[in-house]
Coordinates of N, CA and C in Angstrom, one line a residue:
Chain Z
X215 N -17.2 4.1 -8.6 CA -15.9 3.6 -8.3 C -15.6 3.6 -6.8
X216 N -14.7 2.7 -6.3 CA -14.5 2.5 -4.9 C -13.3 3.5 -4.5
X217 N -13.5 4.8 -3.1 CA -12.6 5.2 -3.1 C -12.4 4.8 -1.7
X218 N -11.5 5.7 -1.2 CA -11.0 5.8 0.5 C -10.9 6.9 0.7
X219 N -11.4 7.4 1.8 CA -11.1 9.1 2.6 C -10.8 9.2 3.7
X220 N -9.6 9.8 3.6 CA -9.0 10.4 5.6 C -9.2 11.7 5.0
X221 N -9.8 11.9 5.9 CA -9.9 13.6 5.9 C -9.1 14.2 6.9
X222 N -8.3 13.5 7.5 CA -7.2 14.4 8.0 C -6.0 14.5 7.9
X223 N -5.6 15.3 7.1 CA -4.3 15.0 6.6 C -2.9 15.0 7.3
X224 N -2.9 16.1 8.0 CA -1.8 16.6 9.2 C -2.1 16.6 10.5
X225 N -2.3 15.6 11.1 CA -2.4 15.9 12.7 C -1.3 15.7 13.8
X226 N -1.4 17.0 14.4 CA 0.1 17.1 15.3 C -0.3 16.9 16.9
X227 N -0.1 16.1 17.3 CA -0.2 15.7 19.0 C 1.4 16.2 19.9
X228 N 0.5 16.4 21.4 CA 1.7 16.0 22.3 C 1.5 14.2 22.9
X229 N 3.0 14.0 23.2 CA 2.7 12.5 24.3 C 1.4 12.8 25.2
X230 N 1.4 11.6 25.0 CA 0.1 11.0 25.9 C -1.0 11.2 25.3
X231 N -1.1 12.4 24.3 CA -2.8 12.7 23.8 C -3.4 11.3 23.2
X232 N -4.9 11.6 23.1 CA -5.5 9.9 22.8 C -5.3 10.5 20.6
X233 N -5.4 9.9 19.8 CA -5.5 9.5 18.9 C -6.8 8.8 18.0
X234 N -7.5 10.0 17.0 CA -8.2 9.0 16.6 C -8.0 9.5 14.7
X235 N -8.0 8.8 13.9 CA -7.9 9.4 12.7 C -9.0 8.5 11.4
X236 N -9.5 9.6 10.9 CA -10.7 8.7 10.7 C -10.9 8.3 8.6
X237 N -11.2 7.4 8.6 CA -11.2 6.8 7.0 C -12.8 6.5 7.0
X238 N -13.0 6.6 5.5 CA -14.1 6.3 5.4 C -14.2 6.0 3.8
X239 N -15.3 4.5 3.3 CA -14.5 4.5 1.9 C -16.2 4.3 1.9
X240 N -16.1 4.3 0.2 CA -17.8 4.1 -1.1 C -17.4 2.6 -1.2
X241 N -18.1 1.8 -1.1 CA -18.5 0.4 -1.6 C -19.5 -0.4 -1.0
X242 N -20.5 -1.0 -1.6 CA -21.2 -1.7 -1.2 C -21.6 -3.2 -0.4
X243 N -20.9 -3.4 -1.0 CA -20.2 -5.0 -0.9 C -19.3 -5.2 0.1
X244 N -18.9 -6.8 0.4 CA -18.1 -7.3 1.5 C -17.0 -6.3 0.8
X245 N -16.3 -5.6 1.8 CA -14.3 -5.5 2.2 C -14.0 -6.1 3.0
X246 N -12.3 -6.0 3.0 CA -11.5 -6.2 3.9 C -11.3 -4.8 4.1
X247 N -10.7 -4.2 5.4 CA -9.8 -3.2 5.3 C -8.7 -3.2 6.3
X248 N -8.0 -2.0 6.2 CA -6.4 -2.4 6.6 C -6.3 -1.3 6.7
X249 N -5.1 -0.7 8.1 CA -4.2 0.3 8.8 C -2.9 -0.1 8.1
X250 N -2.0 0.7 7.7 CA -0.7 0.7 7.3 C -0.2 2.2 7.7
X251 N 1.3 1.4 8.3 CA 1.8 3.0 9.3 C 3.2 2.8 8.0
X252 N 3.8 4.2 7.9 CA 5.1 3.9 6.9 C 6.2 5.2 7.7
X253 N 6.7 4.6 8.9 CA 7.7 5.2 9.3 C 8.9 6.3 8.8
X254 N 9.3 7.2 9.0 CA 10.1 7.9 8.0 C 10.9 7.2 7.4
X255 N 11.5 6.5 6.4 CA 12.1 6.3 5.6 C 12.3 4.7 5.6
X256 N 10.7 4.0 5.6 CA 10.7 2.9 5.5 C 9.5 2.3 5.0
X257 N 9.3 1.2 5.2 CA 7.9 0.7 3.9 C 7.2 0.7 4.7
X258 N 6.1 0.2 4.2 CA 4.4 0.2 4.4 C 4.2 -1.1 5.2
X259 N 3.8 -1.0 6.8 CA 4.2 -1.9 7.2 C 2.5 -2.1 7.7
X260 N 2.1 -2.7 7.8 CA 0.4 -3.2 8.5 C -0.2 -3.0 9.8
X261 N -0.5 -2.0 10.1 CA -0.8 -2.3 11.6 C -1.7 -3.1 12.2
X262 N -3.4 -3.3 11.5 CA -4.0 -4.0 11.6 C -5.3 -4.5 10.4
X263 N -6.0 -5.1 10.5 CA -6.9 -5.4 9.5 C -7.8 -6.0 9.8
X264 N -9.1 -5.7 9.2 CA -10.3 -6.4 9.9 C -11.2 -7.4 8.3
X265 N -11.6 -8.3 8.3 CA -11.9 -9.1 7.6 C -13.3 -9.5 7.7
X266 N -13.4 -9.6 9.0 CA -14.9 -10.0 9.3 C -15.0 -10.2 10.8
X267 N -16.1 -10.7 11.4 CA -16.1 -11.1 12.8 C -16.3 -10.0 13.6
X268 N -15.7 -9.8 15.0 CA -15.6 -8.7 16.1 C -15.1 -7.6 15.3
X269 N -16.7 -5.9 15.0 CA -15.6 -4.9 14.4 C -14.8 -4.2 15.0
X270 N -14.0 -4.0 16.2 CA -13.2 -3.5 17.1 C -12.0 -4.4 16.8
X271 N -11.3 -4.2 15.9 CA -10.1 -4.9 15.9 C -8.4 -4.1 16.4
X272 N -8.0 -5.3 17.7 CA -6.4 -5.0 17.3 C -5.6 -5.1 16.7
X273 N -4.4 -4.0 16.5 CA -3.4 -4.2 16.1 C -2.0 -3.9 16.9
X274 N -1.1 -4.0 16.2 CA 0.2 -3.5 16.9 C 0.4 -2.3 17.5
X275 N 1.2 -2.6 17.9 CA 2.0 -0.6 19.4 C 0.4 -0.1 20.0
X276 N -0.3 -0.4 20.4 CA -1.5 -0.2 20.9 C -2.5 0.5 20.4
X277 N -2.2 0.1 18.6 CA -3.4 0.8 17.8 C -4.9 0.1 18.0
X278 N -5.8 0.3 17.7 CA -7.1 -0.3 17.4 C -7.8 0.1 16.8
X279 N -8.9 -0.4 15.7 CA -10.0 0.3 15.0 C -10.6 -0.2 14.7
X280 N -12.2 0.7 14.5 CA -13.6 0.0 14.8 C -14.7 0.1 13.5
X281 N -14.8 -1.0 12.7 CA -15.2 -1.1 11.8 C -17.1 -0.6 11.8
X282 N -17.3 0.4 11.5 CA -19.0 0.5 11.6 C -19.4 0.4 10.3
X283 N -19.9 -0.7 9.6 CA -20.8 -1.1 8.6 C -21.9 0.2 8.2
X284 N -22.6 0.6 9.2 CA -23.5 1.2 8.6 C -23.2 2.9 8.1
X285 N -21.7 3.4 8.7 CA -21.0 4.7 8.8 C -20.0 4.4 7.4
X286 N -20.0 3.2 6.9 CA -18.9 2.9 6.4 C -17.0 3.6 6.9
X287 N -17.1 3.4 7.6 CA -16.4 3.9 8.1 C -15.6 2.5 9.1
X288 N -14.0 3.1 9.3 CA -13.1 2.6 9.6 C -11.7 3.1 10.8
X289 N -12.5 3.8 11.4 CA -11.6 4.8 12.1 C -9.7 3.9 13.1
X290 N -9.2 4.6 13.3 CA -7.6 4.1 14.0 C -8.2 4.7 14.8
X291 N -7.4 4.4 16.0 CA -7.7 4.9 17.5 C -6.2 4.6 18.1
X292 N -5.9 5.4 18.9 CA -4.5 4.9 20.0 C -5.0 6.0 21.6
X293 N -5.3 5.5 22.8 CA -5.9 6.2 23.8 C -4.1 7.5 24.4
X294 N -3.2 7.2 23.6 CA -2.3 7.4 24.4 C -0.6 7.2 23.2
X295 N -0.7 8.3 22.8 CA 0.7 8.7 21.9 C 1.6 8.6 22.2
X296 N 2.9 8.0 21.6 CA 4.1 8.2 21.5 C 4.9 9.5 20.7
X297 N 6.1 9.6 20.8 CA 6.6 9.8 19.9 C 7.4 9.8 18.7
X298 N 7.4 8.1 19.0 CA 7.6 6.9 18.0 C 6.6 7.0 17.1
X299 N 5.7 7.0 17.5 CA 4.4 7.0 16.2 C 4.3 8.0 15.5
X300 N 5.4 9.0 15.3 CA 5.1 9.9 14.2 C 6.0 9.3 12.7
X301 N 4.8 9.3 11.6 CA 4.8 8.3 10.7 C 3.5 8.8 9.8
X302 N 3.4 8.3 8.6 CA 2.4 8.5 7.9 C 1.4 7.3 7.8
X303 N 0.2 7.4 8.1 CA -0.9 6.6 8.0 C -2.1 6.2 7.2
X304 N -1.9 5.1 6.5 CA -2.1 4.8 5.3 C -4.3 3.6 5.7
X305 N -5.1 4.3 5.4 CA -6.5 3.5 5.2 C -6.2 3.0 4.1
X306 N -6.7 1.6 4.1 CA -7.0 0.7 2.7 C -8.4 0.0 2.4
X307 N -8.7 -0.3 1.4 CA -10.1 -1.1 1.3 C -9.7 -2.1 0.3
X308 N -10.5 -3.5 0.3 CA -10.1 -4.5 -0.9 C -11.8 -5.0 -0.6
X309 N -12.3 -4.9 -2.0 CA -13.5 -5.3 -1.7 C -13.1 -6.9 -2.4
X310 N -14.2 -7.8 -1.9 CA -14.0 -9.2 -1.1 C -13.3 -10.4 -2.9
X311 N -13.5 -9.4 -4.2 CA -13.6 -9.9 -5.3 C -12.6 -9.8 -5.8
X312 N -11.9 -8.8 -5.5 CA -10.5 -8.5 -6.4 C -8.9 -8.6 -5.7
X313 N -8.4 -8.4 -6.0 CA -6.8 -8.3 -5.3 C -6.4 -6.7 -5.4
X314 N -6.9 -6.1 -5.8 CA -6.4 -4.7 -5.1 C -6.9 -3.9 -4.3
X315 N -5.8 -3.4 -3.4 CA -6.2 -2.2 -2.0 C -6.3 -1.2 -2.6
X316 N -7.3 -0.2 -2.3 CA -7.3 1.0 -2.8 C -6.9 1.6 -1.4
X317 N -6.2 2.5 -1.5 CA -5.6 3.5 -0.6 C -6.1 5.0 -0.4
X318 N -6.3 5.3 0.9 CA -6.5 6.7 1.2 C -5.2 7.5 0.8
X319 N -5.5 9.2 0.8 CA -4.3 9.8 0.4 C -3.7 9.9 1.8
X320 N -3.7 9.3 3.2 CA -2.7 9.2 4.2 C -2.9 10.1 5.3
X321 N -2.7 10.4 6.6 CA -2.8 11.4 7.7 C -1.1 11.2 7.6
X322 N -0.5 12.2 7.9 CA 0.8 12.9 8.5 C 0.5 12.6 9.9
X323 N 1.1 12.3 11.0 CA 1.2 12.4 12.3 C 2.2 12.7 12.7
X324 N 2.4 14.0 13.5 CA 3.6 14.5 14.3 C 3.6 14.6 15.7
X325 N 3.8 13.5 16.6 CA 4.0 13.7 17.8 C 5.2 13.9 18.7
X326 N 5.0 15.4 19.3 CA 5.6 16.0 20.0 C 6.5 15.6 21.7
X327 N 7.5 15.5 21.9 CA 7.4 14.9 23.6 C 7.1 15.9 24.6
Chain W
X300 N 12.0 -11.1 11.1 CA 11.0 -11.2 9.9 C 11.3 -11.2 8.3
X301 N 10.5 -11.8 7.7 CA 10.9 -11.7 6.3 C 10.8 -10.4 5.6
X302 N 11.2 -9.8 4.7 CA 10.8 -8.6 4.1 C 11.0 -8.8 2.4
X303 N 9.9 -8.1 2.0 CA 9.9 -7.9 0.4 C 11.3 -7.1 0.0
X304 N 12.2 -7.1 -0.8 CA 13.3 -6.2 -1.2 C 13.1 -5.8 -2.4
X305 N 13.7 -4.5 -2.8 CA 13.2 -4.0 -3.9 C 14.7 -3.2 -4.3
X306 N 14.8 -3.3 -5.8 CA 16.0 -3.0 -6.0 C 16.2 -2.1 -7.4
X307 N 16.4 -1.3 -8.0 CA 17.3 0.2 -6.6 C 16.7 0.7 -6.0
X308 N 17.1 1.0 -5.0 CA 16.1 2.4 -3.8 C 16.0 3.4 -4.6
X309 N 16.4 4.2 -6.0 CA 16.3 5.3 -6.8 C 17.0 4.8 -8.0
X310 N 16.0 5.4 -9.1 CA 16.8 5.2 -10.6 C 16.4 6.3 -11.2
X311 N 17.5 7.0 -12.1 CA 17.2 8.1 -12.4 C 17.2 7.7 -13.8
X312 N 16.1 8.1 -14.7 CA 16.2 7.4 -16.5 C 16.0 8.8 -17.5
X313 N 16.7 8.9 -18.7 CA 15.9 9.9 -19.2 C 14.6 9.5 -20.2
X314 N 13.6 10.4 -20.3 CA 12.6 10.2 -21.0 C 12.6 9.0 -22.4
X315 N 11.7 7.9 -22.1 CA 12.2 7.1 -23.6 C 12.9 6.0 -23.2
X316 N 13.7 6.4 -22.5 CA 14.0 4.4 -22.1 C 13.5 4.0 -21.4
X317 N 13.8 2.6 -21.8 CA 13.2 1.4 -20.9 C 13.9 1.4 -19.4
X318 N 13.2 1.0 -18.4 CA 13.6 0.3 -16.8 C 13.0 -0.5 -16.5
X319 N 13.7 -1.0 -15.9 CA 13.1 -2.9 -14.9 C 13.3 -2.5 -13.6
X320 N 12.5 -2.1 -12.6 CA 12.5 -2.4 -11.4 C 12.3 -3.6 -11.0
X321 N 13.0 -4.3 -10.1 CA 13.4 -5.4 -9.2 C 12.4 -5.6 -8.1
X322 N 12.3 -6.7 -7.6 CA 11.4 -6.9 -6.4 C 11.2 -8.8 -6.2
X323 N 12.0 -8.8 -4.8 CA 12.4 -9.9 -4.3 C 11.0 -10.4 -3.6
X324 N 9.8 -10.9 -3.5 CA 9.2 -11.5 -2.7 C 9.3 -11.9 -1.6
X325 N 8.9 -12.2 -0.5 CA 8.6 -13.4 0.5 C 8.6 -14.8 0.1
X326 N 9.8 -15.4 0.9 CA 9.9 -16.8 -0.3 C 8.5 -17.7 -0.5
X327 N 7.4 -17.8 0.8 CA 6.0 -18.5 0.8 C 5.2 -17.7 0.1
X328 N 5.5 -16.6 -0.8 CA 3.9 -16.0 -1.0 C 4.2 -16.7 -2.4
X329 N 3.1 -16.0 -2.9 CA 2.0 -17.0 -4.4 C 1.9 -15.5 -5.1
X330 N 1.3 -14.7 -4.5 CA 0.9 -13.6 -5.3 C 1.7 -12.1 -5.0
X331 N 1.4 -11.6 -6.2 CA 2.4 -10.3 -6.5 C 2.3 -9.4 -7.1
X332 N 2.1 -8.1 -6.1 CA 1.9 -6.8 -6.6 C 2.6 -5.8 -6.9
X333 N 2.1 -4.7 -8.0 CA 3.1 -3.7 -8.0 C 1.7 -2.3 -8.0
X334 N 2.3 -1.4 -7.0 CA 1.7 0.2 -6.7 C 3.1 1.1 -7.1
X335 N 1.9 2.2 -7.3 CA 2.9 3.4 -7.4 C 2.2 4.3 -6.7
X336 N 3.3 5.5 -6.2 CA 2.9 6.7 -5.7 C 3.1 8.0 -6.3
X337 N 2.7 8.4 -7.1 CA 3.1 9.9 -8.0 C 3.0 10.5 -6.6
X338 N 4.2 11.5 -6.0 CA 4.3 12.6 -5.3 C 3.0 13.4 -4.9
X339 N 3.0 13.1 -3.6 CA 1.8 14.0 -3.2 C 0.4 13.6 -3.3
X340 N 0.1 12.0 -4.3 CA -1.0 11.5 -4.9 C -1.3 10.2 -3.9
X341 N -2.1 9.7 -4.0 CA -2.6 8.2 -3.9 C -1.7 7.0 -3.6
X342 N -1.3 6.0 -3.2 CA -0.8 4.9 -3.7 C -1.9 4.4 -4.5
X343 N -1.2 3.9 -5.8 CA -2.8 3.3 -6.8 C -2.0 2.1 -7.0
X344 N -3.0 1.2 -7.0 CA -2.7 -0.5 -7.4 C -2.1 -0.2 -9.1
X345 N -1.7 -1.0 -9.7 CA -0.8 -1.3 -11.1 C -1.6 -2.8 -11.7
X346 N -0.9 -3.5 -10.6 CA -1.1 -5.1 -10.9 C -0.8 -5.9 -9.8
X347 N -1.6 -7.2 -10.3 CA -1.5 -8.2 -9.2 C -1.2 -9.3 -10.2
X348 N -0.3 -10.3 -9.5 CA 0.4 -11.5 -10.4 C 0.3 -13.0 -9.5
X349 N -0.1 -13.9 -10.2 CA -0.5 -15.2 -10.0 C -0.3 -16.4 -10.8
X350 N 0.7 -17.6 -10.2 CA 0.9 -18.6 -10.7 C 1.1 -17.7 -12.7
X351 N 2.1 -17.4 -12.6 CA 2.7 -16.9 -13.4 C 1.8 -16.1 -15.0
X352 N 0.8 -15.0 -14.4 CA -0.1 -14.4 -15.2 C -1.0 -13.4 -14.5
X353 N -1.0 -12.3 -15.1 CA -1.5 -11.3 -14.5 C -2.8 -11.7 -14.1
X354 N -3.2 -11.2 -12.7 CA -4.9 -11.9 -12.4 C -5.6 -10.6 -12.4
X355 N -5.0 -9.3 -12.2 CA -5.7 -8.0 -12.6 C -5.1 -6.9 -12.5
X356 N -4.9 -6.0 -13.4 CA -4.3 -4.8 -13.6 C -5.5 -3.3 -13.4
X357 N -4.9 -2.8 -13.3 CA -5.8 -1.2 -13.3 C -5.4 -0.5 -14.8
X358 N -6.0 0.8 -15.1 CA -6.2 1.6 -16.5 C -4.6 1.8 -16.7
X359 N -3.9 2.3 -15.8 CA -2.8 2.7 -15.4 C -1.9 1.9 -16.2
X360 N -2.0 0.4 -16.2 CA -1.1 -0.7 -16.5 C -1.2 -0.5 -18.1
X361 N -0.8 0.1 -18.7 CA -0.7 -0.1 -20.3 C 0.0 -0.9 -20.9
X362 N -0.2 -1.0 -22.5 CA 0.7 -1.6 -23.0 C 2.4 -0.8 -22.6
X363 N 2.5 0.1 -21.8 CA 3.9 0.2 -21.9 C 4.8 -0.3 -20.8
X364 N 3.7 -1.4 -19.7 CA 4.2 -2.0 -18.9 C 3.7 -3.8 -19.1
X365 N 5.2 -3.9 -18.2 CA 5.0 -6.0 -18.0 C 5.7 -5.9 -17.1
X366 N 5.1 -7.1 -16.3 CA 5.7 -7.9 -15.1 C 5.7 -9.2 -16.0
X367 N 7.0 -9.4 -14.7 CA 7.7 -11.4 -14.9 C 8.2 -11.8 -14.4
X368 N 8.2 -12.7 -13.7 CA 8.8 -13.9 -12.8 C 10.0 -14.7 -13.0
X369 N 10.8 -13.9 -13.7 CA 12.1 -14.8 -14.6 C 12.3 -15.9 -14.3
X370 N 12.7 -15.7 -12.6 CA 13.1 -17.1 -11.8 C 12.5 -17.0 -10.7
X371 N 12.4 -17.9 -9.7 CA 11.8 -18.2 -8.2 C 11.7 -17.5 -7.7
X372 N 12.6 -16.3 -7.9 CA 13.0 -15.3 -6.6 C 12.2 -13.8 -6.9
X373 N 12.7 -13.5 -7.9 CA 12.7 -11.9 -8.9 C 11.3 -11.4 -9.2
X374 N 10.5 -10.9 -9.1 CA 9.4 -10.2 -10.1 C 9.6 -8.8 -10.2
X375 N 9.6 -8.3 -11.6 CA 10.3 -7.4 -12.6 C 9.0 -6.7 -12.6
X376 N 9.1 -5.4 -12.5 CA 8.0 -4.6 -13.5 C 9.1 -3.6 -14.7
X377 N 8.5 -3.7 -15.8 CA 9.7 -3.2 -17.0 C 8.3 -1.6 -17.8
X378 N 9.3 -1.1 -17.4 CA 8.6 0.1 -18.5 C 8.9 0.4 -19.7
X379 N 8.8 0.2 -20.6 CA 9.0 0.2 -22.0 C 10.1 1.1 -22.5
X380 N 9.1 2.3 -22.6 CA 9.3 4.1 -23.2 C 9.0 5.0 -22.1
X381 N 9.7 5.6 -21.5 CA 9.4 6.0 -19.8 C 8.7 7.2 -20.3
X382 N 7.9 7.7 -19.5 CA 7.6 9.3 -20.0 C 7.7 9.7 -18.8
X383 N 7.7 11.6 -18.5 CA 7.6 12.4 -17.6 C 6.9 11.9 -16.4
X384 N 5.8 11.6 -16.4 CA 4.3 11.3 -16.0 C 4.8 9.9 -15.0
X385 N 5.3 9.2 -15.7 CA 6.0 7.8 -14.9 C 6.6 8.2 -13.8
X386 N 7.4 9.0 -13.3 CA 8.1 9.3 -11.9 C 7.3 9.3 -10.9
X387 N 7.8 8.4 -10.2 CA 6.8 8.0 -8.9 C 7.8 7.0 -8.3
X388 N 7.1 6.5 -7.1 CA 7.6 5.9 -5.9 C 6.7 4.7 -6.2
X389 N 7.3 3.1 -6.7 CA 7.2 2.1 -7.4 C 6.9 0.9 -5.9
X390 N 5.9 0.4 -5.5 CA 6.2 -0.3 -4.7 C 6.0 -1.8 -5.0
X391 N 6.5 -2.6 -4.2 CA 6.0 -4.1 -4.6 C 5.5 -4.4 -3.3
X392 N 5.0 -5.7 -3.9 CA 3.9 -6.0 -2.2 C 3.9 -7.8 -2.7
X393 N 4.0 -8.4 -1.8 CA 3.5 -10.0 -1.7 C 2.7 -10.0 -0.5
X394 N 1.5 -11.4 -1.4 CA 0.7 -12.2 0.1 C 1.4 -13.6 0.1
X395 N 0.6 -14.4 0.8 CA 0.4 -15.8 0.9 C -1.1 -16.1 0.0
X396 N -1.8 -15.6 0.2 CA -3.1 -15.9 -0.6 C -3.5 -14.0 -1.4
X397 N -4.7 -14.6 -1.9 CA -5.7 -13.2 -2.3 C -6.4 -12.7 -1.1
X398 N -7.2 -13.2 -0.4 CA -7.6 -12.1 0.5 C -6.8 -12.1 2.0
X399 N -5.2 -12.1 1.8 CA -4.4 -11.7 3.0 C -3.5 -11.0 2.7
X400 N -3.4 -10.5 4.1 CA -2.8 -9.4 3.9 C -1.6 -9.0 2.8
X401 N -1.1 -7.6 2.2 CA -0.4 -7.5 1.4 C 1.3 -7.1 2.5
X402 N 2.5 -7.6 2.1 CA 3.6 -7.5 2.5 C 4.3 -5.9 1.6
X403 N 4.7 -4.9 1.8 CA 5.4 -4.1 1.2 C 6.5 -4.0 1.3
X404 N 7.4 -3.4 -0.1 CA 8.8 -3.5 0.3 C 8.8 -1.9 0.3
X405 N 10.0 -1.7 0.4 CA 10.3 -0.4 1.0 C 10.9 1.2 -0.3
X406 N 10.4 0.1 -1.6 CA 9.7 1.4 -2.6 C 11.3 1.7 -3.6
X407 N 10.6 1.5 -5.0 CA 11.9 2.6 -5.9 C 11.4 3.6 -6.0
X408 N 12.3 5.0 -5.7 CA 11.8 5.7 -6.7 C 12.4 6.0 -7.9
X409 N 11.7 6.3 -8.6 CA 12.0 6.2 -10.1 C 11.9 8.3 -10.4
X410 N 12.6 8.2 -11.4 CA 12.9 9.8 -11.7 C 13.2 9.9 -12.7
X411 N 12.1 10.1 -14.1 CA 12.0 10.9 -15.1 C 12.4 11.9 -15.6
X412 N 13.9 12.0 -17.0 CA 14.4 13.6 -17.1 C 14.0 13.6 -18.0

């Protein structure tokens, strides 16, 4: 069965520290996958997604993440925190056949000023 | 920006009745999802809905749930016979197609007595 893993659940920064939080899902086959940030007390909003093509993909507020095919793996990156960005952070996978995201269980992020 | 709406932000039921949670789409999208979040767990996919018929559900979706499109705007997920187990954080999601991105709305929760 296809899952998703952040293995980090709670990570607490000061401003400025770099950011990296890392996913990593089971599936063989084409995915898509997707960053989803869910602000305190708001929905699940998309940061970015990668489909195919260049795997270093942008997304919004100066996230980025780099799809490695052979690590399976999916990491977020930000070189430089806010303290706006404390929010919960959601890995997803949709492998290329179906219509459903399977979801990581999320990283906590708490950044400090 | 456009946003998914979802309606109530909390509904409190006792065990055994039926609920309809609410969920306004994106007026362009085509397709239509519902997740849930049991506390502390996963978001897990439910169902995906298309040109008016489910195109794939998870184990989760029993006979004691339906989605429906009444009119243009609305898609309904209805729980039959609620049980304990049901309380969770109900989300809906619209795309434009199947492999783009999913839109979130900002979640019922639902609360089991």
């Amino acid at each position: 069965a296809q899952s998703v893993s952040q293995h980090n659940h709670h990570v607490i920064l000061s401003e400025a520290a770099s950011l990296e939080l890392g996913c990593n899902y089971s599936y063989g086959g084409t995915v898509n996958l997707f960053w989803y940030v869910q602000y305190p007390g708001q929905h699940l909003q998309l940061l970015l997604k990668y489909f195919s093509g260049d795997p270093l993909v942008k997304g919004i507020k100066g996230f980025e993440a780099e799809f490695i095919k052979s690590k399976f793996s999916f990491n977020l990156r930000k070189p430089s925190v806010q303290w706006s960005d404390t929010a919960e952070y959601f890995c997803a996978v949709r492998s290329y056949n179906t219509d459903k995201l399977i979801f990581g269980t999320g990283t906590r992020l708490q950044v400090f000023p | 920006e456009p946003e998914v709406t979802q309606t109530p932000s909390h509904q409190v039921t006792q065990m055994g009745q039926e609920v309809i949670l609410r969920c306004v789409p994106i007026s362009n999208h085509l397709y239509f999802y519902w997740y849930r979040q049991i506390l502390g767990q996963k978001v897990e996919f439910l169902v995906s809905f298309y040109n008016n018929e489910i195109s794939e559900k998870s184990e989760i979706f029993d006979d004691q749930f339906s989605v429906e499109r009444p009119d243009g705007s609305n898609f309904t997920l209805k729980i039959r016979s609620t049980k304990l187990e049901d309380s969770a954080m109900y989300f809906c999601a619209s795309s434009t197609g199947q492999n783009q991105p999913q839109h979130f709305g900002d979640g019922t929760r639902l609360s089991i007595l």
